[in-house]
Coordinates of C-alpha atoms and ligand atoms in Angstrom, one line a residue:
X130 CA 0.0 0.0 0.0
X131 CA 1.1 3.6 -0.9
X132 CA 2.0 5.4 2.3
X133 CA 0.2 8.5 2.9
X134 CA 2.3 11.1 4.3
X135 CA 0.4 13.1 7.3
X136 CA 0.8 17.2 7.4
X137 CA 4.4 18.5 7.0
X138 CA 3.7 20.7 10.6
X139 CA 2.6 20.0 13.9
X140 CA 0.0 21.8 15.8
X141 CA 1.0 24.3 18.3
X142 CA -2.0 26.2 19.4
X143 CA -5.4 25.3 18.6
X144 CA -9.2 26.8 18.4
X145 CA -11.8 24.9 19.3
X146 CA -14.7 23.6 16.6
X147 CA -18.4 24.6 17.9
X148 CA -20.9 21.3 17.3
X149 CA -24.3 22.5 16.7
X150 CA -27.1 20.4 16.1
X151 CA -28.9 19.8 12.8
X152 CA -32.0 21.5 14.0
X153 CA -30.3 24.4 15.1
X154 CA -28.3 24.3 12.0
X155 CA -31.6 24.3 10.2
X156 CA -32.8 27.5 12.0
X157 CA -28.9 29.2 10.9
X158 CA -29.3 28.7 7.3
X159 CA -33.0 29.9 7.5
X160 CA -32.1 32.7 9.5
X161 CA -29.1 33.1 6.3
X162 CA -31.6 33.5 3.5
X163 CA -29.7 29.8 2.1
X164 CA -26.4 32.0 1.6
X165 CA -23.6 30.3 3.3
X166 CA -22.0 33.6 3.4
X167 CA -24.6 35.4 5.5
X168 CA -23.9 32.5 8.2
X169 CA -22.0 33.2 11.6
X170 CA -18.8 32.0 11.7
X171 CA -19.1 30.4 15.4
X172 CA -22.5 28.3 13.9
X173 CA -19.9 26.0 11.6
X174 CA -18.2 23.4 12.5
X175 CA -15.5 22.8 9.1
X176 CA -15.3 25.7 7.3
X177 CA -14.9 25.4 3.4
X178 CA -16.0 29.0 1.9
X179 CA -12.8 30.4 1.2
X180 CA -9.2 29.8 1.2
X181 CA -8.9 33.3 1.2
X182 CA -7.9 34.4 4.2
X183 CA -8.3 32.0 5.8
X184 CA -4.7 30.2 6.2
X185 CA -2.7 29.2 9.6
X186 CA 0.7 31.2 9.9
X187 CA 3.2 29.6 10.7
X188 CA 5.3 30.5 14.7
X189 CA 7.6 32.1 12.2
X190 CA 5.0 34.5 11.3
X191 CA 3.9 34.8 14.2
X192 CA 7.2 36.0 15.1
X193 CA 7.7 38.6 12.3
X194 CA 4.3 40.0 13.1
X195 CA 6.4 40.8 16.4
X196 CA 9.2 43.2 14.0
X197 CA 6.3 45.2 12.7
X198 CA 7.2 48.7 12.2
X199 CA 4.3 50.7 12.2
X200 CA 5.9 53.9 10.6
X201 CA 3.4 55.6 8.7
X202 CA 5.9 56.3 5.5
X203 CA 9.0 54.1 4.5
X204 CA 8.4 51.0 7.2
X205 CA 11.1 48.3 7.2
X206 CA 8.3 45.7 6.5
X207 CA 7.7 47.4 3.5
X208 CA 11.5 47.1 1.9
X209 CA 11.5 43.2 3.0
X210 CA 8.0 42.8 1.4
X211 CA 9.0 44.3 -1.8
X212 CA 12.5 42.9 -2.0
X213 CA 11.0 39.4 -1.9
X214 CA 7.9 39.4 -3.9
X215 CA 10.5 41.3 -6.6
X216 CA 12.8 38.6 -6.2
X217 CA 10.2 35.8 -6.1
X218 CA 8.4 37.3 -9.2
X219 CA 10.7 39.0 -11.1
X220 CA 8.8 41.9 -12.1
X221 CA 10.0 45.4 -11.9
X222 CA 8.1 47.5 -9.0
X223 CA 5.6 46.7 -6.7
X224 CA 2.2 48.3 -5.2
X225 CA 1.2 47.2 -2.1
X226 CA -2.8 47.0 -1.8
X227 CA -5.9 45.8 0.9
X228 CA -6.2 42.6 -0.6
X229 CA -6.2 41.3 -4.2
X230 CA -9.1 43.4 -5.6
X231 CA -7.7 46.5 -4.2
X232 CA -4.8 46.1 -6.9
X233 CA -7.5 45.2 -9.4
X234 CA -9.0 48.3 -9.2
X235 CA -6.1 50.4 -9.6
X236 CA -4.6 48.5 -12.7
X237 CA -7.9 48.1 -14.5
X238 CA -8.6 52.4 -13.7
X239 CA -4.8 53.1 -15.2
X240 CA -5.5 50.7 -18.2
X241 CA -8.6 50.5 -19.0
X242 CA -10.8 53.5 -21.7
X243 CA -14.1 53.1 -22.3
X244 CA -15.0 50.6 -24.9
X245 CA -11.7 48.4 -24.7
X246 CA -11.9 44.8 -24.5
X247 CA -10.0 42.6 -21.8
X248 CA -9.4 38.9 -22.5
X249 CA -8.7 36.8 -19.8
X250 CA -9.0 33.0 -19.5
X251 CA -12.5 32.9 -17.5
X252 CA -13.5 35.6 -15.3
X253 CA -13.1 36.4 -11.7
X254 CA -16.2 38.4 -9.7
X255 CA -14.4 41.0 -8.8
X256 CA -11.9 41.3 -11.9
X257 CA -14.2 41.2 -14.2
X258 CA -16.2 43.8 -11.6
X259 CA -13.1 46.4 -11.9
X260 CA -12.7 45.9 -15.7
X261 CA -16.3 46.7 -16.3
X262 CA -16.9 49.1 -14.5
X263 CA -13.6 50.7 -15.6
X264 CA -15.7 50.2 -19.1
X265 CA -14.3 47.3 -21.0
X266 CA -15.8 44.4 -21.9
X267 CA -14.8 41.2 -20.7
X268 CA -14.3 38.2 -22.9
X269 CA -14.0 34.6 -22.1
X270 CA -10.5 33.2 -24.2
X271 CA -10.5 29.9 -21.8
X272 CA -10.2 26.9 -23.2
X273 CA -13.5 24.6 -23.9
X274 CA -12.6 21.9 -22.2
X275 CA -12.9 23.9 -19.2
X276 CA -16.4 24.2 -19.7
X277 CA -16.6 20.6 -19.6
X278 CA -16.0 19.9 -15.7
X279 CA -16.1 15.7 -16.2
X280 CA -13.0 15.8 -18.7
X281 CA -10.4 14.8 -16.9
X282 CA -8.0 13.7 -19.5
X283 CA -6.9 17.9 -19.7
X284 CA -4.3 18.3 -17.2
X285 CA -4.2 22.3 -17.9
X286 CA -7.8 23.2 -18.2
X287 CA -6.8 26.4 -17.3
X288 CA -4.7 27.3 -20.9
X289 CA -6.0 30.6 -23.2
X290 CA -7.3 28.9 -26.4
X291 CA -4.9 31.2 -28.5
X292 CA -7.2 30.7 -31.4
X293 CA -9.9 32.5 -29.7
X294 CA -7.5 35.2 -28.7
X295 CA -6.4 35.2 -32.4
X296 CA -9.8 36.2 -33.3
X297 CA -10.4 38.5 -30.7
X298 CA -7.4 40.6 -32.0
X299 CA -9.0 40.3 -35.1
X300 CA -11.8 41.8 -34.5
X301 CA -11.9 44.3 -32.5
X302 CA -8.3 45.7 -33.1
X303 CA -5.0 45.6 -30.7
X304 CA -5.1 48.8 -29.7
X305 CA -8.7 48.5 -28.1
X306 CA -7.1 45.4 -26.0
X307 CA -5.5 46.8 -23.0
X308 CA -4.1 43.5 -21.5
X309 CA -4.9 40.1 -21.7
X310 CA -5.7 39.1 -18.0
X311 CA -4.3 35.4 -17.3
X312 CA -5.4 33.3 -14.1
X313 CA -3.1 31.2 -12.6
X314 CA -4.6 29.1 -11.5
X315 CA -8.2 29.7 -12.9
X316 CA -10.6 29.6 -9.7
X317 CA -13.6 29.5 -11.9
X318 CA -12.9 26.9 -13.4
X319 CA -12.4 24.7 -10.5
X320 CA -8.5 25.7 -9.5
X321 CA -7.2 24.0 -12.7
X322 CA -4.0 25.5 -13.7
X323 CA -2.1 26.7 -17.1
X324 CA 0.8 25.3 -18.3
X325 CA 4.1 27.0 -19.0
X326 CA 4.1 25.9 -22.8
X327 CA 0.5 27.6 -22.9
X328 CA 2.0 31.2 -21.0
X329 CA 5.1 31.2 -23.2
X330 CA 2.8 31.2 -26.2
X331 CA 0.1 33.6 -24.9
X332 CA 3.5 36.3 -24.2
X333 CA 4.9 35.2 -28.3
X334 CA 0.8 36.2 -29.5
X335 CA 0.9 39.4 -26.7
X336 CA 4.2 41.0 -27.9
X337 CA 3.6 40.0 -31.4
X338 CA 0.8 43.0 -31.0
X339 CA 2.2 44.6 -28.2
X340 CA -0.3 44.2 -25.7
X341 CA 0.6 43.6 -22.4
X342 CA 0.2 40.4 -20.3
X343 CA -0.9 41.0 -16.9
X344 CA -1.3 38.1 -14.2
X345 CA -3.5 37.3 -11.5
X346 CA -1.1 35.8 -9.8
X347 CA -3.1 34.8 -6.5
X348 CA -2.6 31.1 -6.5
X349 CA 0.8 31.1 -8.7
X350 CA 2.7 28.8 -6.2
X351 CA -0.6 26.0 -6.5
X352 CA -0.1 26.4 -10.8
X353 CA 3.8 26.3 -10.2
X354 CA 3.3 22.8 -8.4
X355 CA 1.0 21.5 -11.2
X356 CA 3.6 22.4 -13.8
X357 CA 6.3 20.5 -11.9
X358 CA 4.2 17.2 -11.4
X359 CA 2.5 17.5 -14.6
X360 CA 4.7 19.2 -17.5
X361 CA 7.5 17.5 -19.4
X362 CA 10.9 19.3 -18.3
X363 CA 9.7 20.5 -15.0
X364 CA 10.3 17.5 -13.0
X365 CA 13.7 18.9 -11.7
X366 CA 13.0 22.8 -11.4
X367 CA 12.4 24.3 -7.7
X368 CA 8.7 26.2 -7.1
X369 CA 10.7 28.9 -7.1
X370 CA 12.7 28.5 -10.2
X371 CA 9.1 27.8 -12.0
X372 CA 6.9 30.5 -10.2
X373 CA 9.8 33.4 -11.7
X374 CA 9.5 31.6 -15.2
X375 CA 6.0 31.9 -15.3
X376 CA 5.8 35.7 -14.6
X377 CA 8.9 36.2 -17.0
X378 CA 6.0 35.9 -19.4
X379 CA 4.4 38.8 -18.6
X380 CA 4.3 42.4 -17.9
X381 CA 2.7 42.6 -14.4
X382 CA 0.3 40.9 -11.7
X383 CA -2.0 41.5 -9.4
X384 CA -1.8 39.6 -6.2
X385 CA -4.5 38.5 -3.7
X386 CA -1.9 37.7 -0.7
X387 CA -5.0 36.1 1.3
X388 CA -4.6 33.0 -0.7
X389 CA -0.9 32.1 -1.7
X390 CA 1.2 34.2 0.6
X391 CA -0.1 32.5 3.6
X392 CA -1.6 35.5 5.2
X393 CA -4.5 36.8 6.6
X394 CA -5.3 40.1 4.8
X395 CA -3.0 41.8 2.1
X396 CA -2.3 42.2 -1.9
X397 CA -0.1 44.0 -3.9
X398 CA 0.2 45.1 -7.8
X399 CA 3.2 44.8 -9.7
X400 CA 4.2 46.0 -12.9
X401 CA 7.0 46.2 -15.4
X402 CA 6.3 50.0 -16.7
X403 CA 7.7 52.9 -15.3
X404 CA 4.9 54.9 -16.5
X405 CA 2.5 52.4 -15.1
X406 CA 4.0 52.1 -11.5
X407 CA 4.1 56.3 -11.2
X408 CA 0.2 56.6 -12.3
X409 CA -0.5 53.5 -9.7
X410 CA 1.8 55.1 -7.4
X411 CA -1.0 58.1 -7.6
X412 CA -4.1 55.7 -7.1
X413 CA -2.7 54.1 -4.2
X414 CA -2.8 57.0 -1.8
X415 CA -6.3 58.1 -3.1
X416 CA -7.8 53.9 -2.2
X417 CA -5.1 52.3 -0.3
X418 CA -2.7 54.2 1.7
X419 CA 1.0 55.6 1.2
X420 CA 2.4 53.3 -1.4
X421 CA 4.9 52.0 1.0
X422 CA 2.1 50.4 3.4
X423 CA -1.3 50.1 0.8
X424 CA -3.6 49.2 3.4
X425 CA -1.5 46.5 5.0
X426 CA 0.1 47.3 8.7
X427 CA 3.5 46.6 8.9
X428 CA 3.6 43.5 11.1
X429 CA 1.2 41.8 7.8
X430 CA 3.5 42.8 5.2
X431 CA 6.4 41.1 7.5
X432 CA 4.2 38.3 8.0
X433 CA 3.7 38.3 3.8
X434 CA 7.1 38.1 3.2
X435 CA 7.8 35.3 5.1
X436 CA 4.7 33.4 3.7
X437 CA 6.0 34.1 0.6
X438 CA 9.4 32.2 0.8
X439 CA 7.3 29.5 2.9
X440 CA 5.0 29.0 0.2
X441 CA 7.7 27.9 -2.3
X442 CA 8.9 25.4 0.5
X443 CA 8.1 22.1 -2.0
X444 CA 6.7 20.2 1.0
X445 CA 4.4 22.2 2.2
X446 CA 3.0 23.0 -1.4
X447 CA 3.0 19.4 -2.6
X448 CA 0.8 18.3 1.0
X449 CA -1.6 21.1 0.4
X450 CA -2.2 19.9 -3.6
X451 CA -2.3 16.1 -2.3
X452 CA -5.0 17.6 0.3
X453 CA -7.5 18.4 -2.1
X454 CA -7.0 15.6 -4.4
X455 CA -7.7 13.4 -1.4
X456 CA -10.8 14.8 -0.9
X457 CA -12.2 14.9 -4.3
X458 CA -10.7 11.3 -5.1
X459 CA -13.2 9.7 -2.0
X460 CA -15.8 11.5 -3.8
X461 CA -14.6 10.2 -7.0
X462 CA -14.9 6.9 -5.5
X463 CA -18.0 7.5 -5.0
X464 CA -19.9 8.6 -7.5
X465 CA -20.1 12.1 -6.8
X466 CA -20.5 14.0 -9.3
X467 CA -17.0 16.5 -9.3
X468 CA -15.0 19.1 -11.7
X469 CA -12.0 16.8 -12.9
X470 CA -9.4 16.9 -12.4
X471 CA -9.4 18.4 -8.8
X472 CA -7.6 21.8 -8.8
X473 CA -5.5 23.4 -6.6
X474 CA -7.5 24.7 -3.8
X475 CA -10.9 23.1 -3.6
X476 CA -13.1 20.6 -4.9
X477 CA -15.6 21.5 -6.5
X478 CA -19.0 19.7 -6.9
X479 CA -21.1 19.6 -10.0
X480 CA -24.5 20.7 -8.8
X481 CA -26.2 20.3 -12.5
X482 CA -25.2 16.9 -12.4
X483 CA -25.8 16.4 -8.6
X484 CA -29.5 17.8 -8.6
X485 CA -29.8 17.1 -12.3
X486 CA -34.3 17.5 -10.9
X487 CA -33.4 21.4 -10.7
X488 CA -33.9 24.2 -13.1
X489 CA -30.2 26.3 -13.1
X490 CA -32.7 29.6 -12.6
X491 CA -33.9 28.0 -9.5
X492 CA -30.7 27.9 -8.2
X493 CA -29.2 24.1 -7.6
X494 CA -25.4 25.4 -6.5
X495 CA -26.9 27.6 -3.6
X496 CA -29.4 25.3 -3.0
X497 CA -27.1 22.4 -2.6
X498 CA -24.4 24.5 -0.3
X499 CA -27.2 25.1 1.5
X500 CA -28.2 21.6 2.1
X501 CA -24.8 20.5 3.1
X502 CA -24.6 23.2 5.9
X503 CA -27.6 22.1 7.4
X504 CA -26.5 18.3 7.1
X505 CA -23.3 18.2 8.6
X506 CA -22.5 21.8 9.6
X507 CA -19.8 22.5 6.6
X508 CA -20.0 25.6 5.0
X509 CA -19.4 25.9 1.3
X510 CA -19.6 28.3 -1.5
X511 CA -22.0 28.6 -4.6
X512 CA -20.3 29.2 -7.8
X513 CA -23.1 29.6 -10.5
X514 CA -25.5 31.2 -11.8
X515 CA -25.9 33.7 -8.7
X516 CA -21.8 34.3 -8.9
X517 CA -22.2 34.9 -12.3
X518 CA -24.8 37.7 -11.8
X519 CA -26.4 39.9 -14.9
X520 CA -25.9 40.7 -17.6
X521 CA -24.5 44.7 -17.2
X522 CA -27.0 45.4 -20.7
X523 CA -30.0 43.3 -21.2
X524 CA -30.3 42.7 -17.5
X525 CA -30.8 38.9 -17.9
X526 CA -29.0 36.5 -15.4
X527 CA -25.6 35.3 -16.9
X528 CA -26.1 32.3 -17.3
X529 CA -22.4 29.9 -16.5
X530 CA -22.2 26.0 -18.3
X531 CA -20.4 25.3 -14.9
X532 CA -23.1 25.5 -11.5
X533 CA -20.4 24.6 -8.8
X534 CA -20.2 24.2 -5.0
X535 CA -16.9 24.7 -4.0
X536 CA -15.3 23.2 -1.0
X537 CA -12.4 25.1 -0.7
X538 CA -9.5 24.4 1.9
X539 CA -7.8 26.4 3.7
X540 CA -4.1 26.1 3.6
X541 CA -2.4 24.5 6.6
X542 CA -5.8 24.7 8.4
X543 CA -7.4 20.8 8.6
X544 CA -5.8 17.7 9.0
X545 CA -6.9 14.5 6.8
X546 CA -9.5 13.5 9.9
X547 CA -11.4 16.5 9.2
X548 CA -11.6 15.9 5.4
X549 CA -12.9 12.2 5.6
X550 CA -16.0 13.8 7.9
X551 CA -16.2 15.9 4.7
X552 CA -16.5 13.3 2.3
X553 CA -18.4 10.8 4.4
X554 CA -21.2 14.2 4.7
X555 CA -21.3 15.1 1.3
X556 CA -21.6 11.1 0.2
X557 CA -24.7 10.5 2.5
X558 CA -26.0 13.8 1.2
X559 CA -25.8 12.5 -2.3
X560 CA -27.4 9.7 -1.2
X561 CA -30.7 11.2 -0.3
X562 CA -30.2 14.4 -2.7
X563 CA -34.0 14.3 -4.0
X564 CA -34.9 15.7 -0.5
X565 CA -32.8 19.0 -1.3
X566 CA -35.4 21.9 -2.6
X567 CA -34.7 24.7 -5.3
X568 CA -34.6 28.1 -4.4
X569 CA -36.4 31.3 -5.3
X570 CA -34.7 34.9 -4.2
X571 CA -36.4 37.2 -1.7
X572 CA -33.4 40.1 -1.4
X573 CA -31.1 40.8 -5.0
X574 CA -28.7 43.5 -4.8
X575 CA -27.4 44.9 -7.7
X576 CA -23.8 44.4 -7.6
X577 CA -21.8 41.4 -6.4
X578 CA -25.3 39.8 -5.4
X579 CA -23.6 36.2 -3.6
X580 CA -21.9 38.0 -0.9
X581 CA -25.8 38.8 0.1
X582 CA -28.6 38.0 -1.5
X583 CA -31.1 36.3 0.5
X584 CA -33.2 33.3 -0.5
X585 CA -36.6 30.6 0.6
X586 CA -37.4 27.3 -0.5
X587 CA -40.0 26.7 -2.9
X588 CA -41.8 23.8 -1.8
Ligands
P71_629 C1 -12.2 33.3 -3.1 C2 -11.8 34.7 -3.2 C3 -12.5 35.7 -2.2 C4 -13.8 36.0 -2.7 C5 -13.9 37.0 -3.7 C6 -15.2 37.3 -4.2 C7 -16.3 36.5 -3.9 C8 -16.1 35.5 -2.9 C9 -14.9 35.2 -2.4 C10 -10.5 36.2 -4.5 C11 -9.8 36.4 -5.7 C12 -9.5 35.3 -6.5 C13 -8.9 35.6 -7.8 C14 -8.6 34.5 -8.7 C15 -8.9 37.9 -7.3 C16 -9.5 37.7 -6.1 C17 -9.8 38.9 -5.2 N1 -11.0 35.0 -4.2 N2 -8.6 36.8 -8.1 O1 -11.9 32.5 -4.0 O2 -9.8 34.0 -6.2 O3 -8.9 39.0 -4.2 O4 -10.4 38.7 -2.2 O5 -8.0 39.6 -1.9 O6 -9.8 41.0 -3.0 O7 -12.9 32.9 -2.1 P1 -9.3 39.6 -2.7

């Protein structure tokens, strides 16, 4: 028998789980509107919403969060932070930010005229949010197959199909394409990474036309990994070696630091451009704070940088890729219906095929998350057709070939105990899924309507 090899860390301080029972879980999610996110925290017992955010630091964290200089202007934290994310990454300058979306608004507001197009290989809420808004139009350059979530014979579903980008060019005209915004990996479409072949060839098309590549790098270290296990000539690179290859194609990133970096709160923009970096340079104060801080205190950006070099540790990254496949290959096993092959950071259920009885405008995904919160107290996330919200002209719901539930795990967080309670949950659900009802809304806000919309059961 293969060995399985337990967590790289042991467990040095803990917080203690709160059990509630399913009737008083039933009561929660009512109370919730059937939105996992408008649940309290202290009424779940595992908690799979995000990775973002959400990860463990390490005691040597801990310890930098001790050397915080809380300057306001030119903070030590803030050289270390920037030194190693330009070391790490390779690109030119960086912009410290909030979190990842912070960044996102200040490179789609210094990039972006009215009427431009962005390409990006699926979108993200709150990218695509910023680009729009910012006036461009966002279009989808992933690759079919990633529509397709029971292919698993695509081991980067996440790769631009350069044809469509080819056409997109075509059409509308370089100059009205900004950037070309590439995911790695793509969240969206279940955590499933790009390959380096497939970012080499997007940069060849790019420069060809001289538009610029910009990456959202927030779970680069998770795509590095794939690329090392999964493409020819990788095998003997470091994390590190491939992470700086991959942004050498490209002329910037934005950078959620709640996910990869291993910290709590935090982001950061870099860029290639002089020009670029001085007009970001201007935003930052106006939505973020003096560029050498950007929302972040210094004991977080200390706490970054250290994440940073931990998350290129290949022991830690390979255990927290192995984690999620574990979990999604006891579903597997199953039957369960699943995206494949797992991803990076979550698995992610297929709620068409899981509540195949349930009209998509009725809402299976959030109906389904909902159900598994009040079955066994685990709190997911829908990733569908109430993600995807309207459409900005005719109004109508977007509607996504991919109605998701993503159990998402937080890095360094649960132990392989907690993830068979998972499985064994979301097995028995499956098992008695013609009890779960669809949905009707009772509360839509207009913008970013998941984080909370409110919902009732239509009987
Ligand atoms: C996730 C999040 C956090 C989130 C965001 C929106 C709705 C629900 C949850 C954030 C990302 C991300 C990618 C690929 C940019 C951001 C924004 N993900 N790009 O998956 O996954 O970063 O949250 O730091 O602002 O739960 P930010």
């Amino acid at each position: 028998m293969k060995r399985v090899m337990p967590e790289p860390y042991k467990i040095k301080s803990v917080e203690m789980l709160n059990i509630l029972t399913e009737e008083e879980r039933e009561v929660a999610i009512k109370e919730a509107g059937y939105n996992t996110f408008l649940l309290n925290s202290e009424d779940i017992y595992i908690d799979l919403l995000t990775d973002s955010g959400t990860s463990a630091m390490s005691d040597e964290q801990w310890a930098g969060m001790m050397r915080g200089d809380e300057a306001y202007a030119g903070s030590k934290n803030f050289f270390r932070l920037d030194k190693t994310v330009r070391e790490l990454f390779g690109f030119k300058y960086m912009v410290p930010t909030h979190q990842g979306r912070g960044a996102e608004n200040i490179l789609s507001t210094i990039c972006i005229k009215e009427g431009d197009y962005v390409p990006g290989n699926m979108y993200f809420t709150t990218t695509r949010f910023h680009q729009e808004i910012n006036g461009a139009n966002f279009v989808d350059i992933i690759c079919d197959e990633a529509h397709q979530p029971s292919r698993d014979d695509v081991p980067f579903k996440g790769n631009v199909d350069l044809d469509k980008l080819q056409v997109l060019i075509d059409e509308v005209g370089a100059d009205k394409i900004p950037y070309i915004c590439v995911a790695v990996t793509v969240n969206m479409a279940g955590g499933q990474p790009v390959s380096m072949a497939n970012l080499r060839a997007v940069y060849e098309l790019a420069q060809k036309y001289e538009i610029k590549v910009m990456f959202d790098a927030t779970r680069c270290v998770e795509n590095a990994c794939f690329i090392k296990d999964r493409e020819e000539g990788y095998k003997n690179k470091t994390i590190k070696e491939i992470v700086f290859e991959m942004f050498s194609y490209g002329d910037g990133c934005t950078m959620s630091g709640k996910k990869d970096c291993l910290t709590n709160v935090g982001g950061f923009l870099c860029l290639n451009d002089e020009e670029l970096f001085s007009k970001a340079k201007e935003l930052v104060v106006v939505y973020e704070g003096m560029p050498s801080y950007g929302g972040m205190s210094g004991r977080d950006m200390e706490a970054m940088a250290i994440g940073m070099e931990e998350s290129v540790q290949y022991p830690y990254i390979k255990h927290r890729l192995t984690q999620v496949e574990y979990l999604g290959q006891r579903l597997i096993d199953a039957g369960v219906p699943v995206v494949k092959p797992i991803g990076g950071h979550a698995v992610y259920l297929d709620a068409r095929a899981f509540l195949s009885n349930i009209d998509q405008e009725q809402f299976p995904a959030q109906a389904l998350a909902a159900a598994i919160y009040k079955d066994s107290g685990v709190r997911t996330m829908e990733r569908g057709i109430v993600s995807a919200g309207r459409d900005k002209v005719t109004g109508e719901n977007h509607k996504p070939k991919l109605e998701l539930v993503r159990l998402t795990i937080p890095r360094r967080v649960y132990t392989y105990a907690h993830l068979d309670y998972v499985a064994d949950s979301i097995i028995d659900l499956y098992n008695k899924r013609e009890t779960i009802k669809p949905l009707e809304f009772v509360y839509e806000p207009k913008q970013l309507r998941f984080f909370t919309s409110k919902f009732q059961e239509i009987s």
